[in-house]
Coordinates of C-alpha atoms and ligand atoms in Angstrom, one line a residue:
M1 CA 0.0 0.0 0.0
T2 CA 2.5 2.5 -1.1
G3 CA 0.3 4.0 -3.9
Q4 CA -1.1 7.5 -3.9
N5 CA -4.7 6.5 -3.3
V6 CA -4.4 5.7 0.4
T7 CA -7.6 6.4 2.3
L8 CA -7.7 7.7 5.8
A9 CA -9.1 4.4 7.0
E10 CA -6.2 2.5 5.4
L11 CA -3.7 4.8 7.0
E12 CA -5.3 4.2 10.4
K13 CA -5.1 0.5 9.8
L14 CA -1.4 0.7 8.9
A15 CA -0.6 2.8 12.0
L16 CA -2.4 0.2 14.2
A17 CA -0.6 -2.6 12.5
D18 CA 2.7 -0.8 13.2
R19 CA 1.9 -0.8 16.9
G20 CA 1.2 -4.5 16.7
Q21 CA -2.6 -4.0 17.1
S22 CA -5.2 -4.8 14.6
P23 CA -8.4 -2.8 14.0
M24 CA -10.5 -5.9 14.1
P25 CA -10.0 -9.2 15.9
R26 CA -7.8 -11.4 13.8
S27 CA -9.4 -14.3 12.1
T28 CA -9.3 -17.2 14.6
V29 CA -10.0 -19.9 12.1
T30 CA -7.4 -22.1 10.5
F31 CA -7.6 -25.6 9.1
V32 CA -6.0 -28.7 10.6
C33 CA -5.5 -32.0 9.0
R34 CA -7.1 -34.9 10.9
E35 CA -4.4 -37.3 9.7
C36 CA -1.2 -35.5 10.3
G37 CA -2.3 -32.5 12.4
G38 CA -0.7 -30.0 10.0
D39 CA -2.0 -26.5 9.9
S40 CA -3.2 -24.7 6.8
I41 CA -4.5 -21.1 6.5
R42 CA -6.9 -22.0 3.7
W43 CA -9.2 -25.0 3.2
S44 CA -8.3 -27.3 0.4
G45 CA -9.4 -30.8 -0.6
R46 CA -5.9 -32.1 0.0
C47 CA -3.7 -31.7 3.0
P48 CA -0.5 -29.7 1.8
H49 CA 1.5 -31.6 4.5
C50 CA 0.7 -35.2 4.2
Q51 CA -1.3 -35.2 0.9
A52 CA -4.3 -36.9 2.4
W53 CA -7.6 -36.1 0.8
N54 CA -10.6 -34.6 2.6
T55 CA -8.9 -34.4 6.0
L56 CA -8.8 -30.7 6.7
E57 CA -11.1 -29.6 9.4
E58 CA -11.9 -26.1 10.6
F59 CA -9.9 -25.2 13.7
Q60 CA -11.0 -22.4 16.0
V61 CA -8.6 -20.8 18.4
A62 CA -10.4 -19.8 21.5
P63 CA -10.7 -16.0 21.7
G64 CA -8.0 -14.4 23.7
R65 CA -6.1 -17.6 24.1
R66 CA -2.7 -18.4 22.7
E67 CA -2.4 -21.7 21.2
L68 CA -0.3 -24.6 22.6
R69 CA 2.3 -22.4 24.0
R70 CA 4.8 -24.0 26.3
P71 CA 5.9 -21.9 29.3
G72 CA 9.3 -20.4 28.5
P73 CA 12.2 -20.2 30.9
A74 CA 12.2 -17.4 33.5
S75 CA 14.9 -15.6 31.6
S76 CA 15.7 -15.9 28.0
R77 CA 19.4 -15.5 28.4
P78 CA 21.4 -18.4 26.9
I79 CA 23.2 -20.6 29.4
P80 CA 25.9 -23.3 28.9
I81 CA 24.3 -26.6 28.2
A82 CA 26.2 -28.2 31.1
E83 CA 24.5 -25.9 33.5
V84 CA 21.0 -26.7 32.4
E85 CA 19.2 -28.6 35.1
V86 CA 17.9 -31.9 34.0
E87 CA 15.2 -33.9 35.6
A88 CA 15.1 -32.2 39.0
A89 CA 12.2 -34.2 40.4
P90 CA 12.3 -38.0 40.5
R91 CA 10.1 -40.1 38.3
L92 CA 7.0 -41.8 39.7
V93 CA 7.9 -45.5 39.6
L94 CA 5.1 -48.0 39.2
E95 CA 4.8 -51.5 40.4
W96 CA 4.7 -53.0 37.0
Q97 CA 8.1 -53.1 35.3
E98 CA 6.3 -53.5 32.0
L99 CA 4.8 -50.0 32.4
N100 CA 8.0 -48.4 33.7
R101 CA 10.0 -49.8 30.8
V102 CA 7.8 -48.3 28.2
L103 CA 7.6 -45.0 30.0
G104 CA 11.4 -44.9 30.1
G105 CA 11.7 -45.6 33.8
G106 CA 8.6 -44.2 35.3
I107 CA 6.3 -41.2 35.0
V108 CA 8.1 -37.9 34.5
P109 CA 6.6 -35.0 36.6
G110 CA 4.8 -32.5 34.4
S111 CA 4.7 -34.7 31.4
L112 CA 1.7 -35.0 29.1
V113 CA 1.3 -38.6 27.8
L114 CA -1.2 -39.8 25.3
L115 CA -2.5 -43.3 25.3
G116 CA -4.0 -44.3 22.0
G117 CA -5.7 -47.4 20.9
E118 CA -8.9 -48.8 19.3
P119 CA -12.1 -48.7 21.3
G120 CA -12.3 -51.7 23.6
V121 CA -8.7 -52.6 23.5
G122 CA -8.3 -51.9 27.2
K123 CA -7.0 -48.3 27.6
S124 CA -9.3 -47.4 30.5
T125 CA -8.4 -50.7 32.2
L126 CA -4.7 -50.1 31.8
L127 CA -4.9 -46.6 33.1
M128 CA -7.0 -47.8 36.1
H129 CA -4.2 -50.2 37.0
L130 CA -1.7 -47.4 36.4
A131 CA -3.7 -45.0 38.6
A132 CA -3.9 -47.6 41.4
Q133 CA -0.1 -48.2 41.3
A134 CA 0.6 -44.5 41.2
S135 CA -1.5 -44.0 44.4
D136 CA 0.5 -46.6 46.3
G137 CA 2.1 -45.0 49.3
G138 CA -0.6 -42.5 49.8
R139 CA -0.2 -40.4 46.7
R140 CA -3.3 -38.8 45.4
V141 CA -4.4 -39.7 41.9
L142 CA -7.2 -38.1 40.0
Y143 CA -9.1 -40.1 37.4
V144 CA -11.3 -37.9 35.2
S145 CA -13.8 -39.7 33.1
G146 CA -15.9 -38.1 30.4
E147 CA -16.7 -41.4 28.8
E148 CA -18.3 -43.2 31.7
S149 CA -20.2 -42.2 34.9
A150 CA -18.5 -42.3 38.2
Q151 CA -20.4 -45.5 39.0
Q152 CA -19.2 -47.3 35.9
V153 CA -15.6 -46.4 36.6
A154 CA -16.0 -47.4 40.2
M155 CA -17.5 -50.7 39.1
R156 CA -14.5 -51.4 36.9
A157 CA -12.1 -50.5 39.7
R158 CA -13.9 -52.9 42.1
R159 CA -13.6 -55.7 39.5
L160 CA -9.9 -55.0 39.2
G161 CA -9.7 -55.2 43.0
I162 CA -8.8 -51.6 43.3
A163 CA -10.0 -49.7 46.4
S164 CA -7.3 -47.2 47.1
P165 CA -8.6 -44.4 49.2
H166 CA -6.3 -42.0 47.4
L167 CA -7.7 -42.6 44.0
L168 CA -10.2 -39.8 43.3
M169 CA -12.8 -39.9 40.7
L170 CA -14.3 -37.0 38.7
A171 CA -16.9 -37.4 36.0
E172 CA -16.4 -34.2 34.0
T173 CA -16.2 -33.0 30.4
D174 CA -15.6 -29.2 30.8
V175 CA -11.8 -28.8 30.4
E176 CA -11.8 -25.7 32.6
A177 CA -13.4 -27.7 35.4
V178 CA -10.8 -30.4 35.0
V179 CA -8.0 -27.8 35.1
T180 CA -9.5 -26.3 38.2
A181 CA -9.8 -29.6 40.0
I182 CA -6.2 -30.5 39.2
E183 CA -4.9 -27.1 40.3
R184 CA -6.8 -27.3 43.5
D185 CA -6.0 -30.9 44.4
R186 CA -2.5 -31.1 43.0
P187 CA -2.6 -34.9 42.6
A188 CA 0.6 -36.9 41.9
L189 CA -1.0 -38.0 38.6
A190 CA -4.1 -37.0 36.6
I191 CA -5.8 -39.1 34.0
V192 CA -8.2 -37.7 31.5
D193 CA -10.3 -40.4 29.8
S194 CA -10.8 -39.4 27.0
I195 CA -9.5 -36.3 25.3
Q196 CA -12.3 -36.7 22.8
T197 CA -14.9 -36.1 25.4
V198 CA -13.5 -33.0 27.1
Y199 CA -14.4 -29.7 25.5
D200 CA -13.9 -26.0 26.0
P201 CA -17.3 -24.2 26.2
A202 CA -15.7 -21.1 24.7
L203 CA -15.4 -22.9 21.4
E204 CA -18.4 -23.4 19.2
A205 CA -17.1 -26.7 17.8
A206 CA -18.4 -30.0 19.1
A207 CA -16.5 -32.2 21.5
G208 CA -14.2 -34.6 19.6
T209 CA -13.5 -32.2 16.7
V210 CA -9.9 -31.2 15.9
S211 CA -10.5 -27.8 17.4
Q212 CA -11.7 -29.1 20.7
V213 CA -9.2 -31.9 21.0
R214 CA -6.2 -29.7 20.3
E215 CA -7.4 -26.8 22.4
A216 CA -8.1 -29.1 25.4
A217 CA -4.8 -30.9 25.0
G218 CA -3.0 -27.6 24.8
R219 CA -4.7 -26.4 27.9
L220 CA -3.7 -29.6 29.8
M221 CA -0.2 -29.3 28.5
R222 CA 0.2 -25.8 30.0
L223 CA -1.3 -27.1 33.2
A224 CA 1.1 -30.0 33.4
K225 CA 4.1 -27.8 32.9
E226 CA 2.9 -25.2 35.3
T227 CA 1.9 -27.5 38.1
A228 CA 4.4 -30.4 37.4
V229 CA 1.4 -32.8 37.6
P230 CA 1.8 -35.5 35.0
V231 CA -1.3 -35.9 32.9
F232 CA -2.3 -39.0 30.9
L233 CA -4.8 -38.6 28.1
V234 CA -6.8 -41.4 26.5
G235 CA -7.3 -41.0 22.7
H236 CA -9.4 -43.4 20.6
V237 CA -8.3 -44.3 17.2
T238 CA -10.5 -46.1 14.7
K239 CA -9.1 -48.3 12.0
E240 CA -9.6 -45.4 9.5
G241 CA -8.3 -42.8 12.0
A242 CA -11.6 -41.1 11.3
I243 CA -11.9 -39.1 14.6
A244 CA -9.7 -36.4 15.7
G245 CA -7.3 -38.1 18.1
P246 CA -3.8 -39.3 18.6
R247 CA -2.5 -38.4 15.2
V248 CA -3.5 -34.8 15.7
L249 CA -2.0 -34.7 19.2
E250 CA 1.3 -36.4 18.5
H251 CA 3.2 -33.2 18.2
V252 CA 1.6 -31.6 21.2
V253 CA 2.3 -34.2 23.9
D254 CA 5.5 -35.5 25.4
A255 CA 4.9 -39.1 24.8
V256 CA 2.5 -41.2 22.7
L257 CA 1.8 -44.7 23.7
Y258 CA -0.3 -47.2 21.8
L259 CA -2.0 -50.1 23.3
E260 CA -2.4 -52.8 20.6
G261 CA -3.9 -56.2 20.5
E262 CA -6.8 -58.1 19.1
R263 CA -9.9 -58.0 21.3
S264 CA -10.2 -61.8 20.7
H265 CA -6.7 -62.4 21.9
E266 CA -5.5 -62.1 25.5
F267 CA -2.2 -60.3 24.7
R268 CA -1.9 -56.6 24.8
I269 CA 1.2 -54.8 23.8
L270 CA 2.1 -51.3 24.9
R271 CA 4.4 -49.4 22.6
A272 CA 5.8 -45.9 22.7
A273 CA 5.5 -44.2 19.3
K274 CA 7.1 -41.1 20.7
N275 CA 8.8 -40.5 24.0
R276 CA 10.7 -37.3 25.0
F277 CA 11.9 -39.1 28.1
G278 CA 12.8 -42.6 27.0
S279 CA 13.3 -45.0 24.1
T280 CA 10.6 -45.7 21.6
E281 CA 12.0 -49.2 21.2
E282 CA 10.6 -50.7 24.3
I283 CA 7.4 -52.6 24.6
G284 CA 5.3 -53.7 27.6
V285 CA 3.4 -57.0 27.4
F286 CA 0.2 -57.7 29.2
T287 CA -2.6 -60.2 29.2
M288 CA -6.3 -59.3 29.5
G289 CA -8.3 -61.6 31.8
D290 CA -11.3 -61.5 34.1
A291 CA -9.5 -59.5 36.6
G292 CA -8.2 -56.9 34.2
L293 CA -4.7 -56.7 32.9
E294 CA -1.7 -58.5 34.2
E295 CA 1.9 -57.8 33.2
V296 CA 3.8 -60.5 31.4
R297 CA 7.4 -60.5 32.5
D298 CA 8.4 -63.5 30.4
P299 CA 6.5 -62.9 27.1
S300 CA 8.4 -65.6 25.2
A301 CA 7.1 -68.2 27.5
A302 CA 3.6 -66.9 27.3
L303 CA 3.6 -66.6 23.5
L304 CA 4.9 -70.1 23.0
A305 CA 2.5 -71.7 25.5
D306 CA 0.5 -73.4 22.7
L307 CA 3.4 -74.3 20.5
R308 CA 3.2 -77.6 18.6
S309 CA 5.5 -78.9 15.9
L310 CA 3.3 -78.7 12.8
P311 CA 4.1 -78.2 9.1
G312 CA 4.3 -74.5 8.5
T313 CA 5.0 -73.6 12.1
V314 CA 8.2 -71.8 12.8
V315 CA 9.6 -70.1 16.0
L316 CA 11.3 -66.8 15.4
A317 CA 13.7 -65.0 17.7
T318 CA 12.9 -61.3 17.2
M319 CA 14.0 -58.3 19.1
E320 CA 11.6 -55.8 20.7
G321 CA 13.8 -53.0 21.7
T322 CA 16.5 -54.4 23.9
R323 CA 14.4 -57.5 24.6
P324 CA 14.6 -60.8 22.7
L325 CA 11.1 -62.2 22.1
L326 CA 10.3 -65.7 20.7
V327 CA 7.2 -65.8 18.7
E328 CA 5.4 -68.5 16.8
L329 CA 4.7 -67.9 13.1
Q330 CA 2.4 -70.1 11.0
G331 CA 2.3 -70.3 7.3
L332 CA -0.4 -72.0 5.2
V333 CA -0.2 -72.6 1.5
S334 CA -3.1 -73.9 -0.4
P335 CA -4.0 -74.1 -4.1
T336 CA -5.8 -71.1 -5.4
P337 CA -9.3 -72.3 -6.3
F338 CA -9.8 -69.6 -9.0
G339 CA -8.6 -66.2 -10.0
L340 CA -5.7 -64.4 -8.5
P341 CA -3.7 -66.0 -5.7
R342 CA -4.4 -64.5 -2.2
R343 CA -1.6 -63.4 0.1
S344 CA -2.8 -62.6 3.6
A345 CA -0.5 -61.5 6.4
N346 CA -1.5 -61.3 10.0
G347 CA 1.2 -59.8 12.3
V348 CA 3.7 -59.3 9.5
D349 CA 4.1 -56.6 6.9
P350 CA 2.2 -57.6 3.8
N351 CA 4.9 -56.1 1.5
R352 CA 7.5 -58.3 3.2
L353 CA 5.3 -61.3 2.6
H354 CA 5.0 -60.5 -1.1
M355 CA 8.8 -60.1 -1.3
I356 CA 9.5 -63.4 0.5
V357 CA 7.0 -65.2 -1.8
A358 CA 8.8 -63.7 -4.8
V359 CA 12.2 -64.6 -3.5
L360 CA 11.1 -68.2 -2.7
E361 CA 9.8 -68.6 -6.2
K362 CA 12.8 -67.1 -8.0
R363 CA 15.7 -68.1 -5.9
A364 CA 14.7 -71.3 -4.3
A365 CA 12.3 -72.8 -6.9
V366 CA 9.4 -73.0 -4.5
P367 CA 6.3 -72.9 -6.7
L368 CA 3.8 -70.4 -5.3
A369 CA 2.3 -68.8 -8.3
G370 CA -0.9 -70.9 -8.2
A371 CA -1.2 -70.9 -4.4
D372 CA -2.8 -68.8 -1.7
V373 CA -0.4 -67.9 1.1
F374 CA -1.5 -67.1 4.6
V375 CA 0.7 -66.2 7.5
N376 CA -0.2 -65.5 11.0
V377 CA 1.8 -64.6 14.1
A378 CA 0.3 -66.3 17.2
G379 CA -1.1 -64.3 20.1
G380 CA -2.0 -61.2 17.9
V381 CA 1.6 -60.0 18.1
R382 CA 3.1 -57.9 15.3
V383 CA 6.6 -58.6 14.0
G384 CA 8.1 -55.7 12.1
E385 CA 11.7 -56.9 11.8
P386 CA 13.5 -58.1 8.7
A387 CA 15.1 -60.7 10.9
A388 CA 11.8 -62.5 10.6
D389 CA 12.2 -63.0 6.9
L390 CA 13.9 -66.4 7.0
G391 CA 11.3 -67.7 9.5
L392 CA 8.6 -66.4 7.2
A393 CA 10.1 -68.2 4.2
M394 CA 10.6 -71.5 6.1
A395 CA 7.0 -71.4 7.4
I396 CA 5.7 -71.0 3.8
A397 CA 8.0 -73.6 2.4
G398 CA 7.2 -75.9 5.3
S399 CA 3.5 -75.7 4.7
L400 CA 3.9 -76.2 0.9
R401 CA 6.0 -79.3 1.5
D402 CA 3.9 -80.4 4.4
R403 CA 7.1 -80.8 6.5
S404 CA 7.8 -79.5 10.0
L405 CA 11.1 -78.3 11.2
P406 CA 13.0 -80.6 13.7
P407 CA 11.4 -80.0 17.1
G408 CA 13.2 -77.3 19.2
T409 CA 14.3 -75.3 16.2
V410 CA 14.5 -71.5 16.2
V411 CA 15.0 -69.5 13.0
V412 CA 16.6 -66.0 12.5
G413 CA 17.7 -64.1 9.5
E414 CA 17.0 -61.4 7.0
V415 CA 16.5 -62.5 3.4
G416 CA 17.8 -60.4 0.5
L417 CA 16.4 -60.2 -3.0
G418 CA 19.1 -62.5 -4.2
G419 CA 17.9 -65.2 -1.8
E420 CA 21.0 -64.6 0.4
V421 CA 20.5 -64.8 4.2
R422 CA 21.8 -61.7 5.8
R423 CA 23.2 -60.9 9.2
V424 CA 20.9 -59.5 11.9
G425 CA 21.7 -57.4 15.0
R426 CA 22.1 -59.0 18.4
L427 CA 22.2 -62.6 17.1
D428 CA 23.8 -63.8 20.3
R429 CA 21.1 -62.3 22.5
R430 CA 18.4 -64.0 20.4
L431 CA 20.2 -67.4 20.7
Q432 CA 20.6 -67.0 24.4
E433 CA 16.9 -66.4 24.8
A434 CA 16.1 -69.4 22.7
A435 CA 18.5 -71.6 24.7
R436 CA 16.9 -70.3 27.9
R437 CA 13.5 -71.4 26.6
G438 CA 14.8 -74.9 25.9
F439 CA 15.5 -74.6 22.1
T440 CA 18.2 -76.9 20.9
R441 CA 18.7 -76.0 17.3
A442 CA 19.0 -72.7 15.4
I443 CA 19.1 -71.8 11.8
V444 CA 20.9 -68.5 11.5
P445 CA 23.0 -66.2 9.2
Q446 CA 26.7 -66.5 9.4
G447 CA 28.6 -64.6 12.1
V448 CA 27.7 -66.3 15.4
A449 CA 30.1 -65.3 18.0
A450 CA 29.1 -67.8 20.7
C451 CA 26.9 -70.8 20.6
P452 CA 24.8 -71.1 23.8
D453 CA 25.4 -74.3 25.7
G454 CA 23.3 -77.3 24.5
M455 CA 22.4 -75.7 21.2
E456 CA 23.3 -76.8 17.7
V457 CA 23.7 -73.6 15.6
S458 CA 23.7 -73.9 11.8
E459 CA 24.9 -70.9 9.9
V460 CA 23.4 -70.7 6.4
R461 CA 24.4 -68.5 3.5
D462 CA 21.2 -68.6 1.5
L463 CA 17.6 -69.7 1.4
V464 CA 18.4 -72.9 -0.5
E465 CA 20.8 -74.0 2.2
A466 CA 18.3 -73.1 4.9
L467 CA 15.5 -75.1 3.3
E468 CA 17.8 -78.1 2.8
L469 CA 18.7 -77.9 6.4
G470 CA 15.2 -77.5 7.8
F471 CA 13.5 -79.9 5.4
P472 CA 16.2 -82.4 4.3
R473 CA 15.1 -84.3 1.1
S474 CA 16.7 -87.5 2.1
E475 CA 17.7 -89.2 5.3
G476 CA 21.4 -88.7 4.3
P477 CA 23.7 -86.2 6.1
S478 CA 22.6 -82.5 5.8
P479 CA 24.6 -80.5 3.3
R480 CA 26.4 -78.4 5.9
S481 CA 27.1 -80.0 9.2
P482 CA 25.9 -77.8 12.1
R483 CA 28.3 -76.1 14.4
P484 CA 28.0 -78.2 17.6
G485 CA 27.3 -76.5 20.8
K486 CA 28.7 -77.9 24.0
G487 CA 26.9 -81.3 24.5
G488 CA 24.0 -80.4 22.2
T489 CA 21.4 -83.2 22.1
P490 CA 18.3 -82.8 20.1
T491 CA 15.3 -83.3 22.3
D492 CA 11.7 -83.5 21.7
G493 CA 10.9 -79.8 21.5
P494 CA 11.6 -77.0 23.9
A495 CA 11.3 -77.7 27.5
A496 CA 8.0 -76.4 28.9
S497 CA 9.7 -74.8 31.9
Ligands
TYD1 P1 -11.6 -50.8 28.3 O1 -10.5 -50.6 29.2 O2 -13.0 -50.3 28.7 O3 -11.3 -50.4 26.8 P2 -11.1 -48.9 26.2 O4 -11.0 -48.0 27.3 O5 -9.8 -49.1 25.4 O6 -12.2 -48.7 25.3 O7 -11.7 -52.4 28.1 C1 -12.7 -52.9 27.4 C2 -12.6 -54.4 27.1 O8 -11.8 -55.1 28.1 C3 -14.0 -55.0 27.2 O9 -14.2 -55.6 26.0 C4 -13.9 -55.9 28.3 C5 -12.5 -56.2 28.6 N1 -12.2 -56.4 30.0 C6 -11.9 -57.6 30.4 O10 -11.8 -58.6 29.7 N2 -11.6 -57.8 31.7 C7 -11.6 -56.8 32.6 O11 -11.4 -57.0 33.8 C8 -12.0 -55.5 32.2 C9 -12.1 -54.3 33.1 C10 -12.3 -55.3 30.8
MG2 MG1 -12.4 -46.5 27.8

């Protein structure tokens, strides 16, 4: 506006803008993507950040409120990094090691943690256990429920055998009332179940919309930082991610945990998708039963409880964070009745399955073009590691040939496109775990540093060698003799200890 035709009103506007004021309240509407949480000034059919279609939702910033601002340090003078105080207050350590592990060693004061998961997976149940453990030793814990009435929450608590006098209950959905209660009571921990049900009455948007969810989370973030009260939020995700929830809040909160598991299975796995105070590698394993959740300190034992030596069944030694985990994988190959062959993966990445099928065909002459291939990881567990490749291939080949691996065999190895078996990290840790669980044979990539006592370890270079070893064609000697462990004797499957 440097032209000659500047009107008086425009001049006034410019002067106001110079002083950082605006003549009219600034527009408080932006658009936020339901999928990635990215902001846009204008609405468009496609999110400019994540390219998803039809995911932008109108977002209102509450009048007079700054959005999602974290309290800054008292002075803004830079100080040497060595002088920055880290973690002044101790973490709140819970009874269950499985919870502490995922949290990075306990609950950090003033942290905002989001627990996501599909409806019915057990989020409220898990947080009720967590609340009870946090209240041990007389600490006050506030459980705010917007989903269920106080009676319903109390009924669940009774069923879980929880009757801590320090566990306080509040059925509330107004975020300001929640904030007031936390400020007044200063509990050692506050839980808000769920973030989709709390709302700010100053906003016109309905509860559960992006505007409300982000505003309420931002308000609770400021509260957590100001009062040092750690706050846990529950956020539902649907399969389509249709409601405003965890995805939108991932950048706002300090940690995002996901509770996974099939409702029909007893296992529940807690993973950290983001954690400002710990590793995102760790998982916690639980089982859901009549009396709620229980932690599983020895997941390998639990996951192999129903193991039987069947064609197509393979035990893998995978790593979950720093923990080795033995899981049972099953493959089933059957002739395709008509049309295109089906490939169905439960618990493994479908792309990995397609790749392994292709490599088996091309490099190991395993005919699968006219066959349906199904694979399933027992217990509703998900294996995301390439180290599962060799096991996947052996399960498929085993089912096709109707042969089972020698009892007590564990399989580890990544498979390359050339059919070569590649090294994997922490092979020795995996073998130790397998030996601990009573496994006596292992088919692994080359590079074993130490064979555990009582285990025959066979190093293979490629898929063909692995298949020969696992399913020998004749009764003759196997093509590569195994590296003997100390006093290894093949027994009838892993000990059931
Ligand atoms: P819930 O914690 O309410 O799930 P979310 O909060 O994630 O929606 O748990 C719901 C499921 O858990 C429900 O299907 C019943 C089951 N459940 C048990 O099997 N045992 C129990 O002791 C409890 C409390 C729940
Ligand atoms: Mg719930």
